[in-house]
Short mmCIF file of C-alpha atoms in Angstrom, two decimals:
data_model
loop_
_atom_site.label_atom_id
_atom_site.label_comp_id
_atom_site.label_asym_id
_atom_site.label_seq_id
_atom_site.Cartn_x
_atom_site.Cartn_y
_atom_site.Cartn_z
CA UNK A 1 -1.71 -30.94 -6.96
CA UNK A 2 -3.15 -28.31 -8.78
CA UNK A 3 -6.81 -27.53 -10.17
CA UNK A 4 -6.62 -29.28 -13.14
CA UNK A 5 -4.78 -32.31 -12.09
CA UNK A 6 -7.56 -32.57 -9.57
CA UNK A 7 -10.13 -32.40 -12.10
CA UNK A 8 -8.28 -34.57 -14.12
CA UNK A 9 -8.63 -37.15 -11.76
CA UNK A 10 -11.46 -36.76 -9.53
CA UNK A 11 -14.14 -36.14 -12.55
CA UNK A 12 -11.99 -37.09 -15.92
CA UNK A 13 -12.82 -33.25 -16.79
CA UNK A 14 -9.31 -31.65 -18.21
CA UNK A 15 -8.67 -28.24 -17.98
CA UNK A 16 -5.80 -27.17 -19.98
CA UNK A 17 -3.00 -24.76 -19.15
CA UNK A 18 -3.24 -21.30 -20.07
CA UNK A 19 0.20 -20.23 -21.77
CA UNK A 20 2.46 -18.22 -20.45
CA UNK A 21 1.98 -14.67 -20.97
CA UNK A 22 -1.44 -15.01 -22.23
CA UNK A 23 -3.93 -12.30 -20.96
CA UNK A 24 -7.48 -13.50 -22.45
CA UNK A 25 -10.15 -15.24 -20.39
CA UNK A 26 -11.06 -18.18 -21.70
CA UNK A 27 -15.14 -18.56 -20.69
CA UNK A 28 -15.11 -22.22 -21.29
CA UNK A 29 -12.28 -23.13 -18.87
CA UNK A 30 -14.05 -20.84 -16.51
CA UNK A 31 -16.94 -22.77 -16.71
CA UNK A 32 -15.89 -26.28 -16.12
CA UNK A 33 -13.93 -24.99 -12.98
CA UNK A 34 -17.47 -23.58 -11.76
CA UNK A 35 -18.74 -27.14 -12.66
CA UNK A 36 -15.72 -28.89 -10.88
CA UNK A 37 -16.00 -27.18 -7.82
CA UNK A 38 -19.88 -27.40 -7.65
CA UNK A 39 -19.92 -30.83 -7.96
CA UNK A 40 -17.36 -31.30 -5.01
CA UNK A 41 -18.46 -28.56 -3.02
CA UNK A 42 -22.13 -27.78 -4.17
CA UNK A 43 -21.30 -24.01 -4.93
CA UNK A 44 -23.29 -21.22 -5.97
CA UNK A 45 -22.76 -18.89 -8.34
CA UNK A 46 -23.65 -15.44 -7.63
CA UNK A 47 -22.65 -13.39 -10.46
CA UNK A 48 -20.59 -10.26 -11.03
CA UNK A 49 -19.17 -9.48 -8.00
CA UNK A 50 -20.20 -5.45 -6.18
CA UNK A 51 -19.86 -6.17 -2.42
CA UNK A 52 -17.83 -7.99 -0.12
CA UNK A 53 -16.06 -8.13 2.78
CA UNK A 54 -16.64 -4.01 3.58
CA UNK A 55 -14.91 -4.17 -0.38
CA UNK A 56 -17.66 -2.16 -3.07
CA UNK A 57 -16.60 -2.67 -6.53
CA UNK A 58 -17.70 -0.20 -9.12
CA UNK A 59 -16.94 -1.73 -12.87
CA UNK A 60 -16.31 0.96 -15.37
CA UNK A 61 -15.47 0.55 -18.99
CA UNK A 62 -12.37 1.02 -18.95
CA UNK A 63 -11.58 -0.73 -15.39
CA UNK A 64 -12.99 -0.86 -11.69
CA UNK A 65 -12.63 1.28 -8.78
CA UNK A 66 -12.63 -0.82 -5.11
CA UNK A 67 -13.85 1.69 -2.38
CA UNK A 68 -15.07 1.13 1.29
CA UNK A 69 -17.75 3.86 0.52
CA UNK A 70 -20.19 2.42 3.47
CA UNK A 71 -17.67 1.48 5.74
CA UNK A 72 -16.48 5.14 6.07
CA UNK A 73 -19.87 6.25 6.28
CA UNK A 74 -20.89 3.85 9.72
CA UNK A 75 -17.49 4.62 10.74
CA UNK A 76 -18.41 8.79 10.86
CA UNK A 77 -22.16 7.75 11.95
CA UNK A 78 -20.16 5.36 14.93
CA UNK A 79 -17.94 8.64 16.10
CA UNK A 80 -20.28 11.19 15.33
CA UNK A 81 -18.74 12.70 12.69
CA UNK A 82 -21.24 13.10 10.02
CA UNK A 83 -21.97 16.80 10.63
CA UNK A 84 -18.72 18.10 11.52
CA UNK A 85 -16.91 20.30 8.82
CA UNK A 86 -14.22 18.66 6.64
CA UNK A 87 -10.42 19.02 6.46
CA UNK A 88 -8.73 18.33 3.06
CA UNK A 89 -5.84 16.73 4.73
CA UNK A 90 -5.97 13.39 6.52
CA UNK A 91 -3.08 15.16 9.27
CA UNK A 92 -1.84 18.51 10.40
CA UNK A 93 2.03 18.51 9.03
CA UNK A 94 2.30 21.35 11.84
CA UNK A 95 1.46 19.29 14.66
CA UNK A 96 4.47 16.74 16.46
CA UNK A 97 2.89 14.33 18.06
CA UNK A 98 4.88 12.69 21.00
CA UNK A 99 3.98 9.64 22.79
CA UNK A 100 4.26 11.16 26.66
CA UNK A 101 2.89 14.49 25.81
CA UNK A 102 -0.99 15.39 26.91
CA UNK A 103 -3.85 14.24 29.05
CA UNK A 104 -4.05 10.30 29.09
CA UNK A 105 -7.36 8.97 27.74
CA UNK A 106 -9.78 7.85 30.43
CA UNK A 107 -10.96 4.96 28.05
CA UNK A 108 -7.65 3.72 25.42
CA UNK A 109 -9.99 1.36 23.84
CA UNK A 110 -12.56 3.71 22.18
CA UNK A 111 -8.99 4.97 20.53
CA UNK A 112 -7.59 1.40 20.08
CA UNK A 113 -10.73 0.87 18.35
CA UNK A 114 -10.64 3.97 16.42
CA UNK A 115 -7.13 3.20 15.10
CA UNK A 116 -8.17 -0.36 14.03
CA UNK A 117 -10.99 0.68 11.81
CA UNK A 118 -9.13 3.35 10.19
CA UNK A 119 -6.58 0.40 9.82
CA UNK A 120 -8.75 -1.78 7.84
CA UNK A 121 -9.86 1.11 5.95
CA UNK A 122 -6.20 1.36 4.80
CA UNK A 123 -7.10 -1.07 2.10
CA UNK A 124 -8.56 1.01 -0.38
CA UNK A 125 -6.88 4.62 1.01
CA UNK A 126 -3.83 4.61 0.53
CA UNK A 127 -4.07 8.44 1.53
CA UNK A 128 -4.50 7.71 5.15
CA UNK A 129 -1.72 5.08 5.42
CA UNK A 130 1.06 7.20 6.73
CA UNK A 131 -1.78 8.93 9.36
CA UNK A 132 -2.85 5.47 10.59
CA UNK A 133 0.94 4.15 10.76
CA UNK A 134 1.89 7.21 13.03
CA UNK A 135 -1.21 7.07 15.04
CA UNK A 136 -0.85 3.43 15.82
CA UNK A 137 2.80 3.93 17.58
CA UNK A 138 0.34 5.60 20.42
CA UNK A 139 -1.88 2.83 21.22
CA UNK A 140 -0.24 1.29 24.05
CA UNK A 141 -0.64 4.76 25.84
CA UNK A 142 -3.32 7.22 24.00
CA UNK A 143 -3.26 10.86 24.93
CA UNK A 144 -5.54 13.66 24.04
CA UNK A 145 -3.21 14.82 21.48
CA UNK A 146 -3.45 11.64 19.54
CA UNK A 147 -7.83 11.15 19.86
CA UNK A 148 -7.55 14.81 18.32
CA UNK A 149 -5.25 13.62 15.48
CA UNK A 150 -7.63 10.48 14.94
CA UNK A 151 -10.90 12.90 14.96
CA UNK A 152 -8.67 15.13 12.04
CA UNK A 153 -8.61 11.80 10.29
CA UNK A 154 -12.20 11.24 10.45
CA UNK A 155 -13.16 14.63 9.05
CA UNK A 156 -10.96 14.10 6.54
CA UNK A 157 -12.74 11.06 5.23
CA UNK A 158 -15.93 12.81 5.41
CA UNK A 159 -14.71 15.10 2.72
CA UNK A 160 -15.25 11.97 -0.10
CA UNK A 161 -16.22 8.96 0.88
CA UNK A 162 -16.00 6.96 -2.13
CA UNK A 163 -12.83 7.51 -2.62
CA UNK A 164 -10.95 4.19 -3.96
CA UNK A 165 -8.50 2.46 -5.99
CA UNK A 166 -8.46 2.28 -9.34
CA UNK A 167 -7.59 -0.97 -11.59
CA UNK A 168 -7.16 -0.61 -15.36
CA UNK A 169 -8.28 -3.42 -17.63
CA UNK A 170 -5.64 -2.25 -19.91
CA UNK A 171 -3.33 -5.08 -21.22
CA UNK A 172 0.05 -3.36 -19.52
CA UNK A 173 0.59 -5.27 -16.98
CA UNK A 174 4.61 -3.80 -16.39
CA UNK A 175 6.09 -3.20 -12.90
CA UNK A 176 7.09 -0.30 -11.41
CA UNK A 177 7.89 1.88 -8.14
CA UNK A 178 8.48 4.53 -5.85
CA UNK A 179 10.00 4.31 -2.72
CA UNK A 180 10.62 7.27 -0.34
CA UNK A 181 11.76 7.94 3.63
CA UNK A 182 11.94 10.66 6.52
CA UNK A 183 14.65 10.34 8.08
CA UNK A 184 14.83 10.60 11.81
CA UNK A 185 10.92 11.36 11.52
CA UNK A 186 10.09 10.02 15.06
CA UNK A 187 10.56 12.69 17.78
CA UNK A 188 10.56 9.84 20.41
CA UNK A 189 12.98 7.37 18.92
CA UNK A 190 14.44 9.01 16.14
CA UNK A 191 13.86 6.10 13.92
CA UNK A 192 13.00 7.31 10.18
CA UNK A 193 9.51 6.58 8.04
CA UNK A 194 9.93 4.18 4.89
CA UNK A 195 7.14 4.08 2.03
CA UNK A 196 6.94 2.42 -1.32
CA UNK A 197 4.27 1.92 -4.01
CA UNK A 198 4.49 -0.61 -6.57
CA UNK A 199 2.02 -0.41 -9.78
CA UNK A 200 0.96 -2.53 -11.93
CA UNK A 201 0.18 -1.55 -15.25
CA UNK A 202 0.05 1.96 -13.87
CA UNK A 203 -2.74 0.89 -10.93
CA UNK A 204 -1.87 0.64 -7.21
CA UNK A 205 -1.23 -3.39 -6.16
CA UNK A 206 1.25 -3.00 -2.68
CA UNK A 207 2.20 -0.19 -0.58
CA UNK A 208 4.24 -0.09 2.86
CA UNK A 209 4.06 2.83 5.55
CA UNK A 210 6.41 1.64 8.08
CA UNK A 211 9.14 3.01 11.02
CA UNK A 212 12.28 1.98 10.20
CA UNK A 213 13.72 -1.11 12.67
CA UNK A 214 17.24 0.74 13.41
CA UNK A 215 18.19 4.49 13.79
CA UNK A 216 20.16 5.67 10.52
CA UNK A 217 22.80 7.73 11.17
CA UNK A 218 22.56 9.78 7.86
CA UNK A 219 19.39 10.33 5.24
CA UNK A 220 21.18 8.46 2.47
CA UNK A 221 21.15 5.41 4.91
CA UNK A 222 17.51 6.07 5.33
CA UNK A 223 16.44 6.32 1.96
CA UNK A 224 18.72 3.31 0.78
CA UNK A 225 17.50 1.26 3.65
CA UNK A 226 13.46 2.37 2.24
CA UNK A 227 15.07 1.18 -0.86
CA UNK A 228 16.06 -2.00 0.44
CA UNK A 229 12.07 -2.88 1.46
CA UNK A 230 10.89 -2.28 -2.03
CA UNK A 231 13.78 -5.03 -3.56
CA UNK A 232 12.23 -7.00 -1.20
CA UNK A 233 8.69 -6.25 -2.47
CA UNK A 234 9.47 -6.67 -6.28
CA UNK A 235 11.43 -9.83 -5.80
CA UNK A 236 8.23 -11.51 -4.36
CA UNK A 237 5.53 -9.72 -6.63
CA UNK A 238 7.84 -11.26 -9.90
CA UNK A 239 7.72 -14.46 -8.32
CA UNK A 240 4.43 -14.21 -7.48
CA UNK A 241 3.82 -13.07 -11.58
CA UNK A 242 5.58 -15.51 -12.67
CA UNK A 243 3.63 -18.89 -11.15
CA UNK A 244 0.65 -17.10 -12.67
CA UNK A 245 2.44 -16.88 -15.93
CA UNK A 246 2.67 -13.40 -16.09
CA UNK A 247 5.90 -12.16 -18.13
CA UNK A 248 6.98 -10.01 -16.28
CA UNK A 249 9.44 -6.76 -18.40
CA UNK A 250 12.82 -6.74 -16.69
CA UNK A 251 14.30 -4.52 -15.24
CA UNK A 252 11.45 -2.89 -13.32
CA UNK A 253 12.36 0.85 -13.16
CA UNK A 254 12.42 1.86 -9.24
CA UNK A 255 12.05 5.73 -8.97
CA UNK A 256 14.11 7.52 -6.47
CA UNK A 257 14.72 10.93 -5.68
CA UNK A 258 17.80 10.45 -3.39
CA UNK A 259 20.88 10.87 -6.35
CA UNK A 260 23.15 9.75 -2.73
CA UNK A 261 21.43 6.08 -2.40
CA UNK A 262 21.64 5.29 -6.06
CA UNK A 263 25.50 6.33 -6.11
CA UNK A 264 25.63 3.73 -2.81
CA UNK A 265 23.78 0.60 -5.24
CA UNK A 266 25.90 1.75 -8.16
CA UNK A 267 29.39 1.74 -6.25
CA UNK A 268 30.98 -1.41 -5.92
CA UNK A 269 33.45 0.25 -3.05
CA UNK A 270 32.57 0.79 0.41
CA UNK A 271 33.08 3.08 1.86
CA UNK A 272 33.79 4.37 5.99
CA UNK A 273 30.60 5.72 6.39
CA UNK A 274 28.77 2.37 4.73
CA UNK A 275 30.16 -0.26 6.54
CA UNK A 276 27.08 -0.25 8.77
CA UNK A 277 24.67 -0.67 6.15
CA UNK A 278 26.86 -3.10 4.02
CA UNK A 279 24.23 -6.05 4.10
CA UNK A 280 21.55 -3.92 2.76
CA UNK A 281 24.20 -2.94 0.38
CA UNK A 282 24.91 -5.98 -1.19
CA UNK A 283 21.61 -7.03 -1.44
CA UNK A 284 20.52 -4.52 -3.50
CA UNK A 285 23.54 -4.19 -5.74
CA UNK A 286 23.12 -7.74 -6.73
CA UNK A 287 19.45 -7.26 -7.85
CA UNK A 288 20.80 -4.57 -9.84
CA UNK A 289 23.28 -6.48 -11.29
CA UNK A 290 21.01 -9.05 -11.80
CA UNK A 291 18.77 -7.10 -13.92
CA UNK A 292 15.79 -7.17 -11.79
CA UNK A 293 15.89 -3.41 -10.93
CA UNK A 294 16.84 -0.11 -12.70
CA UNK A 295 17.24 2.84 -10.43
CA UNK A 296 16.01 5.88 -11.52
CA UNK A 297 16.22 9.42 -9.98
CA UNK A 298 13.54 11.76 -10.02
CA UNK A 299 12.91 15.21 -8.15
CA UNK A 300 11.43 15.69 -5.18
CA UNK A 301 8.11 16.86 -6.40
CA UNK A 302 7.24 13.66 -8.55
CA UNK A 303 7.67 11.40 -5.59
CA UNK A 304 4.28 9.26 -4.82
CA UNK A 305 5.53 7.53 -2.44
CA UNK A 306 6.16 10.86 0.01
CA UNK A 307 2.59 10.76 1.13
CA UNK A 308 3.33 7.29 2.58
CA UNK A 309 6.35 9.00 4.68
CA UNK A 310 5.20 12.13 5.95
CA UNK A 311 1.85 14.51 6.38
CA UNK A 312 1.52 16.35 2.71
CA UNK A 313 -1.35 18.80 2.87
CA UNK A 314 -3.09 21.52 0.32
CA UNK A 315 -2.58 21.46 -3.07
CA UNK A 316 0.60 18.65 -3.21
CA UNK A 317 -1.68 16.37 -1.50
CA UNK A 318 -4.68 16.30 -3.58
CA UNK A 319 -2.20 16.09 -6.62
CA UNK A 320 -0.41 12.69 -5.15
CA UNK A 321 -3.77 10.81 -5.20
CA UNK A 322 -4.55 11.16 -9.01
CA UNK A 323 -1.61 10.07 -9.56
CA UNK A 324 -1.93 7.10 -7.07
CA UNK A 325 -5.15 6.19 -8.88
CA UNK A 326 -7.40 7.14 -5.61
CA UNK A 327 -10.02 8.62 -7.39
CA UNK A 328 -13.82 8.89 -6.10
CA UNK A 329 -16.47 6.03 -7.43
CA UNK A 330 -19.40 8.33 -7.23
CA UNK A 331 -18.34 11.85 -8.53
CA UNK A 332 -20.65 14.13 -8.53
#
């Protein structure tokens, strides 16, 4: 039963459907909702909404940025971090980090702890997801190497704070992505890094910085196989669009800057050296044959997603978060 039906019949209050599609707010059905609920639940209403859950919301006029401004700020004031010089990279790209290599830590929660916070914080940066994804693989057994990585991190976030995502209030409310992957990134396992942004009317809604479940033998099996988790993504995110009837413009375009896996999708032949991979294969071809997807190549420098994959740093790195729409809610 939804909303309205309940209205319908707990109060005799009616609450039409919004059409399908439509983007206004309509005050008035907001309204009677508020007056629903508070007579069933005795709510109150607290106005525009600026802080919650660690979440700050800054409201511009042309959108909002979400940051975790304080929650950074106790977490360098927690690890002592507040007057330590700052890095402009959340990880040293020249630095392998292995899990049986260093001193073991004579406490592993104050870096269990660490890692968990810099988790949460993952919410609003997506700048420090790949970091916090390779620096979790090490909890079960922290070393010195790894508390040093996780202290890099912290200075780092020192450098701006209020960094945080941006949301237009534009009506475009098209899908798109980028998906990206290391191969054989893990010195330990060999297993390779996938990463994928999707946007939503050109502002971050979903991103993924994850180790790969199986070892690909090749890096066009790695980046098809990254490819793979972003189908997945998209299928549920139009779903998802569509119960809120959102009309959704098909076929969302799916950058790539492997020209190997989009000749794999496009090929209806397989062959030797993609048996292995043949279920990821088909699913993919048939959401491009469905419509649902368009695969699109683009070079290696206008990939987003390859800060979700590997350790970027200097110049390339700065340049990835404008166009990820991280951008700082206090600039000075």
């Amino acid at each position: 039963m939804n909303l309205g039906e309940a209205g319908n019949k707990g109060s005799g209050r009616k609450f039409r459907k919004r059409p399908a599609g439509s983007l206004q707010t309509y005050s008035e059905e907001i309204n009677q909702l508020k007056a629903f609920l508070h007579d069933k639940f005795k709510i109150k209403d607290l106005g525009q909404l600026h802080y919650f859950l660690g979440l700050e919301i800054l409201y511009k006029p042309d959108g909002i940025i979400i940051s975790q401004r304080k929650f950074v700020l106790d977490l360098l004031k927690d690890y002592e971090c507040l007057h330590c010089p700052t890095l402009t990279f959340p990880l040293d790209s020249t630095i392998k980090l292995k899990a049986k290599e260093g001193t073991p830590l004579f406490d592993p929660t104050f870096y269990r702890k660490l890692i968990g916070k810099l988790n949460f914080l993952t919410n609003t940066r997506l700048d420090i997801a790949y970091g916090v994804q390779h620096l979790s693989q090490f909890m079960h057994d922290p070393r010195e190497p790894h508390l040093h990585a996780a202290y890099h991190m912290l200075r780092y976030l020192k450098k701006d704070a209020t960094l945080g995502l941006y949301f237009s209030n534009k009506d475009d409310l098209s899908l798109a992505a980028y998906c990206d992957s290391d191969w054989a990134a893990c010195p330990d396992s060999r297993r390779s890094v996938s990463g994928y942004v999707v946007f939503l009317g050109g502002s971050p809604i979903s991103c993924k910085s994850k180790k790969q479940e199986t070892i690909s033998l090749s890096s066009a099996e790695a980046k098809y196989r990254a490819l793979r988790k972003v189908i997945c993504e998209l299928v549920w995110l139009s779903r998802l669009l569509e119960e809120l009837t959102v009309s959704v413009n098909l076929p969302i375009l799916v950058h790539r800057d492997s020209l190997s896996a989009l000749h794999i999708a496009r090929n209806p032949v397989f062959h030797e050296r993609t048996k292995h991979i043949e279920v990821d294969c088909h699913f993919v071809r048939t959401k491009l044959q469905e419509g649902l997807i368009l695969l699109h190549h683009i070079g290696t420098g206008q990939q987003l997603a390859a800060v979700l994959t590997k350790a970027l740093v200097g110049i390339k790195h700065c340049s990835v978060l404008g166009k990820l729409d991280v951008i700082s809610s206090h600039p000075t």
